[in-house]
Each structure stands twice: as structure tokens, then as C-alpha cells.
Amino acid sequence: MLQFPSSWASRVCIGRLAPSGNKDLTTGFGSRDTTAVRKHPSVFKRLVYVYIGTSHYDADCKFYREILDARLVWEFKEFGARVAAFDLCGEPYLLIADHVPAPSKRLIYQVEDLDAAARELKHRGWKPAGGRFEVPDGPCMNFKDSSGNEFAILQMTRPHLLEKEFLKSRRVEGA
């Protein structure tokens, strides 16, 4: 068992941040309650996808399936693009796409209402990178932070459409 010098106890406050004024900034170790530090309610529901560009689509698919033992959730080959969704450890799914340059990553967050989320974020100073567009799961908008990191917000109006179609096509192939 690890032993820490008793002098550390006076300098370490386990599971809590140092108070700011009269406010304790946390509700305890490992807490996800961040209402004490948020200025606005979050428009983000959850992280749904991590979108990654690839310059070697087939080799990367093989890497995720065989080396990382990821489950292929769905694969899309239309309009000159190939995109595959992999389940490494549950959601968010990892999407690899040959129409996106490598290396690149885009975090895609689900929102309840795309237009309302965009309005609220614009009110706060957010600037979209392009306009609204459709993806199989629903309407989407891209944006970047001040460092150029890419993000997107997505309203899931057709959730898991590609997964359902992919599974349906697999059943037809297996019949």
C-alpha cells in the first residue's frame, strides 16, 4: 500500500478544487456536475462521432478491424466517398473517411435542435464554418475553434440510418 508523508495532508485537498471566493467549484471527486462554473446551459447533448480523414482507406479499415478489434458498425460507399463507422468501446463511434484529408479529426456533437443551438452559439460569438448541410443522420453544421480544431453539431433526425441500412444489406447478402 502506498504511504504518503503526513505533511502532504495539509497541502492536498483530495477530490476538491481550491475554493474561489466563497464558492466551491466542484461537488466532489469525479463529479460531472459543472453547473457551478457554467455561464449558460449546454447546447451539446453528447459526443456522437469522431470523424477522421484517411489517405489509405482499405488499410485503415483493416487496421481498425484486425489490430484494434473494432466492430464495423456500417460502411458507406456513395457519391465518390467511402466512410466507415467503427465501434471501439461504444459510442462515440469512430468514422474514417477518404474524402477528408489525413491527418484530421472532427468531433461531432449531437444537439436537440440544430437551428436553436446555432442561434444560441452565434449569440455567444460562435462563427460556423460554412452553412447547414445534410448527412444521413440529419442536419449538421461545422465550426472551428480559435486554433483551427474542427467540430460539428448534428441534430439526429434520422438516428442510426446507415447502421440500419448496413445491417439490412448484410441480412440480404447472407440469405
GROMACS .gro file of C-alpha atoms in nm:
model
  175
    1MET     CA    1   0.000   0.000   0.000
    2LEU     CA    2   0.121   0.349  -0.084
    3GLN     CA    3   0.218   0.565   0.208
    4PHE     CA    4   0.224   0.943   0.174
    5PRO     CA    5   0.406   1.169   0.418
    6SER     CA    6   0.164   1.319   0.671
    7SER     CA    7   0.292   1.667   0.579
    8TRP     CA    8   0.116   1.628   0.241
    9ALA     CA    9  -0.226   1.619   0.405
   10SER     CA   10  -0.211   1.989   0.482
   11ARG     CA   11  -0.123   2.074   0.121
   12VAL     CA   12  -0.350   1.834  -0.069
   13CYS     CA   13  -0.728   1.856  -0.079
   14ILE     CA   14  -0.829   1.527  -0.241
   15GLY     CA   15  -1.124   1.543  -0.475
   16ARG     CA   16  -1.184   1.917  -0.448
   17LEU     CA   17  -1.061   2.227  -0.618
   18ALA     CA   18  -0.946   2.520  -0.413
   19PRO     CA   19  -1.239   2.750  -0.338
   20SER     CA   20  -1.272   3.072  -0.536
   21GLY     CA   21  -1.403   3.340  -0.302
   22ASN     CA   22  -1.692   3.179  -0.115
   23LYS     CA   23  -1.770   2.924  -0.391
   24ASP     CA   24  -1.653   2.565  -0.401
   25LEU     CA   25  -1.604   2.491  -0.773
   26THR     CA   26  -1.686   2.121  -0.752
   27THR     CA   27  -1.932   1.889  -0.591
   28GLY     CA   28  -1.675   1.619  -0.523
   29PHE     CA   29  -1.414   1.395  -0.679
   30GLY     CA   30  -1.510   1.267  -1.023
   31SER     CA   31  -1.826   1.477  -1.034
   32ARG     CA   32  -1.973   1.571  -1.370
   33ASP     CA   33  -2.185   1.847  -1.220
   34THR     CA   34  -2.037   2.162  -1.368
   35THR     CA   35  -2.332   2.394  -1.309
   36ALA     CA   36  -2.126   2.594  -1.061
   37VAL     CA   37  -1.888   2.702  -1.339
   38ARG     CA   38  -2.119   2.721  -1.645
   39LYS     CA   39  -2.249   3.055  -1.761
   40HIS     CA   40  -2.511   2.900  -1.993
   41PRO     CA   41  -2.689   2.566  -2.020
   42SER     CA   42  -2.505   2.335  -2.259
   43VAL     CA   43  -2.649   2.300  -2.609
   44PHE     CA   44  -2.447   1.980  -2.654
   45LYS     CA   45  -2.620   1.651  -2.565
   46ARG     CA   46  -2.332   1.412  -2.626
   47LEU     CA   47  -2.033   1.334  -2.846
   48VAL     CA   48  -2.162   1.102  -3.122
   49TYR     CA   49  -1.875   1.065  -3.369
   50VAL     CA   50  -1.504   1.126  -3.404
   51TYR     CA   51  -1.456   1.188  -3.778
   52ILE     CA   52  -1.107   1.105  -3.906
   53GLY     CA   53  -0.961   1.161  -4.251
   54THR     CA   54  -0.775   0.878  -4.423
   55SER     CA   55  -0.539   0.856  -4.719
   56HIS     CA   56  -0.533   0.473  -4.704
   57TYR     CA   57  -0.898   0.375  -4.658
   58ASP     CA   58  -0.867  -0.003  -4.709
   59ALA     CA   59  -0.552  -0.032  -4.497
   60ASP     CA   60  -0.707   0.180  -4.222
   61CYS     CA   61  -1.027  -0.029  -4.222
   62LYS     CA   62  -0.815  -0.341  -4.189
   63PHE     CA   63  -0.615  -0.178  -3.904
   64TYR     CA   64  -0.927  -0.091  -3.705
   65ARG     CA   65  -1.087  -0.433  -3.761
   66GLU     CA   66  -0.785  -0.661  -3.720
   67ILE     CA   67  -0.539  -0.475  -3.499
   68LEU     CA   68  -0.777  -0.279  -3.275
   69ASP     CA   69  -1.053  -0.544  -3.297
   70ALA     CA   70  -1.314  -0.276  -3.365
   71ARG     CA   71  -1.662  -0.378  -3.480
   72LEU     CA   72  -1.762  -0.241  -3.820
   73VAL     CA   73  -2.094  -0.067  -3.748
   74TRP     CA   74  -2.160   0.046  -4.104
   75GLU     CA   75  -1.987   0.133  -4.428
   76PHE     CA   76  -2.100   0.390  -4.684
   77LYS     CA   77  -1.971   0.400  -5.043
   78GLU     CA   78  -2.165   0.662  -5.238
   79PHE     CA   79  -2.106   0.988  -5.426
   80GLY     CA   80  -1.734   0.920  -5.461
   81ALA     CA   81  -1.681   0.891  -5.086
   82ARG     CA   82  -1.612   0.598  -4.859
   83VAL     CA   83  -1.691   0.626  -4.489
   84ALA     CA   84  -1.683   0.350  -4.227
   85ALA     CA   85  -1.803   0.361  -3.867
   86PHE     CA   86  -1.619   0.157  -3.607
   87ASP     CA   87  -1.715   0.072  -3.251
   88LEU     CA   88  -1.401   0.059  -3.037
   89CYS     CA   89  -1.567   0.085  -2.696
   90GLY     CA   90  -1.923   0.203  -2.753
   91GLU     CA   91  -2.020   0.550  -2.860
   92PRO     CA   92  -1.882   0.779  -2.980
   93TYR     CA   93  -1.819   0.583  -3.297
   94LEU     CA   94  -1.500   0.641  -3.490
   95LEU     CA   95  -1.569   0.738  -3.854
   96ILE     CA   96  -1.294   0.713  -4.114
   97ALA     CA   97  -1.348   0.893  -4.443
   98ASP     CA   98  -1.147   0.900  -4.764
   99HIS     CA   99  -1.291   1.236  -4.877
  100VAL     CA  100  -1.139   1.410  -4.573
  101PRO     CA  101  -0.762   1.476  -4.579
  102ALA     CA  102  -0.542   1.287  -4.334
  103PRO     CA  103  -0.445   1.362  -4.068
  104SER     CA  104  -0.755   1.541  -3.948
  105LYS     CA  105  -1.016   1.494  -3.679
  106ARG     CA  106  -1.360   1.646  -3.625
  107LEU     CA  107  -1.565   1.592  -3.311
  108ILE     CA  108  -1.936   1.571  -3.388
  109TYR     CA  109  -2.176   1.660  -3.107
  110GLN     CA  110  -2.546   1.588  -3.101
  111VAL     CA  111  -2.779   1.880  -3.029
  112GLU     CA  112  -3.153   1.871  -2.966
  113ASP     CA  113  -3.240   2.138  -3.225
  114LEU     CA  114  -2.976   2.248  -3.478
  115ASP     CA  115  -3.129   2.589  -3.554
  116ALA     CA  116  -3.181   2.675  -3.186
  117ALA     CA  117  -2.828   2.557  -3.097
  118ALA     CA  118  -2.677   2.760  -3.382
  119ARG     CA  119  -2.874   3.070  -3.278
  120GLU     CA  120  -2.763   3.034  -2.914
  121LEU     CA  121  -2.399   2.974  -3.008
  122LYS     CA  122  -2.397   3.267  -3.255
  123HIS     CA  123  -2.536   3.486  -2.976
  124ARG     CA  124  -2.228   3.388  -2.772
  125GLY     CA  125  -1.988   3.478  -3.057
  126TRP     CA  126  -1.965   3.144  -3.237
  127LYS     CA  127  -1.899   3.150  -3.612
  128PRO     CA  128  -1.998   2.849  -3.825
  129ALA     CA  129  -1.753   2.722  -4.088
  130GLY     CA  130  -1.993   2.708  -4.382
  131GLY     CA  131  -2.366   2.660  -4.386
  132ARG     CA  132  -2.609   2.394  -4.283
  133PHE     CA  133  -2.585   2.063  -4.471
  134GLU     CA  134  -2.740   1.718  -4.451
  135VAL     CA  135  -2.572   1.393  -4.350
  136PRO     CA  136  -2.755   1.059  -4.325
  137ASP     CA  137  -2.831   1.111  -3.952
  138GLY     CA  138  -2.974   1.463  -4.003
  139PRO     CA  139  -2.882   1.831  -4.046
  140CYS     CA  140  -2.534   1.939  -3.945
  141MET     CA  141  -2.309   2.248  -3.920
  142ASN     CA  142  -1.929   2.268  -3.895
  143PHE     CA  143  -1.729   2.512  -3.688
  144LYS     CA  144  -1.372   2.568  -3.571
  145ASP     CA  145  -1.223   2.697  -3.251
  146SER     CA  146  -0.964   2.975  -3.248
  147SER     CA  147  -0.684   2.720  -3.301
  148GLY     CA  148  -0.848   2.570  -3.609
  149ASN     CA  149  -0.970   2.247  -3.444
  150GLU     CA  150  -1.277   2.118  -3.626
  151PHE     CA  151  -1.613   2.041  -3.466
  152ALA     CA  152  -1.969   1.988  -3.584
  153ILE     CA  153  -2.315   1.998  -3.434
  154LEU     CA  154  -2.572   1.745  -3.553
  155GLN     CA  155  -2.945   1.711  -3.500
  156MET     CA  156  -3.023   1.337  -3.510
  157THR     CA  157  -3.348   1.340  -3.711
  158ARG     CA  158  -3.266   1.001  -3.870
  159PRO     CA  159  -3.062   0.831  -3.597
  160HIS     CA  160  -2.857   0.528  -3.693
  161LEU     CA  161  -2.995   0.527  -4.051
  162LEU     CA  162  -2.672   0.397  -4.205
  163GLU     CA  163  -2.633   0.131  -3.938
  164LYS     CA  164  -2.987   0.004  -4.003
  165GLU     CA  165  -2.938   0.002  -4.382
  166PHE     CA  166  -2.598  -0.166  -4.347
  167LEU     CA  167  -2.741  -0.442  -4.126
  168LYS     CA  168  -3.035  -0.487  -4.363
  169SER     CA  169  -2.799  -0.527  -4.661
  170ARG     CA  170  -2.591  -0.780  -4.464
  171ARG     CA  171  -2.904  -0.987  -4.394
  172VAL     CA  172  -2.995  -0.982  -4.764
  173GLU     CA  173  -2.640  -1.088  -4.861
  174GLY     CA  174  -2.649  -1.370  -4.605
  175ALA     CA  175  -2.989  -1.503  -4.721
   0.00000   0.00000   0.00000
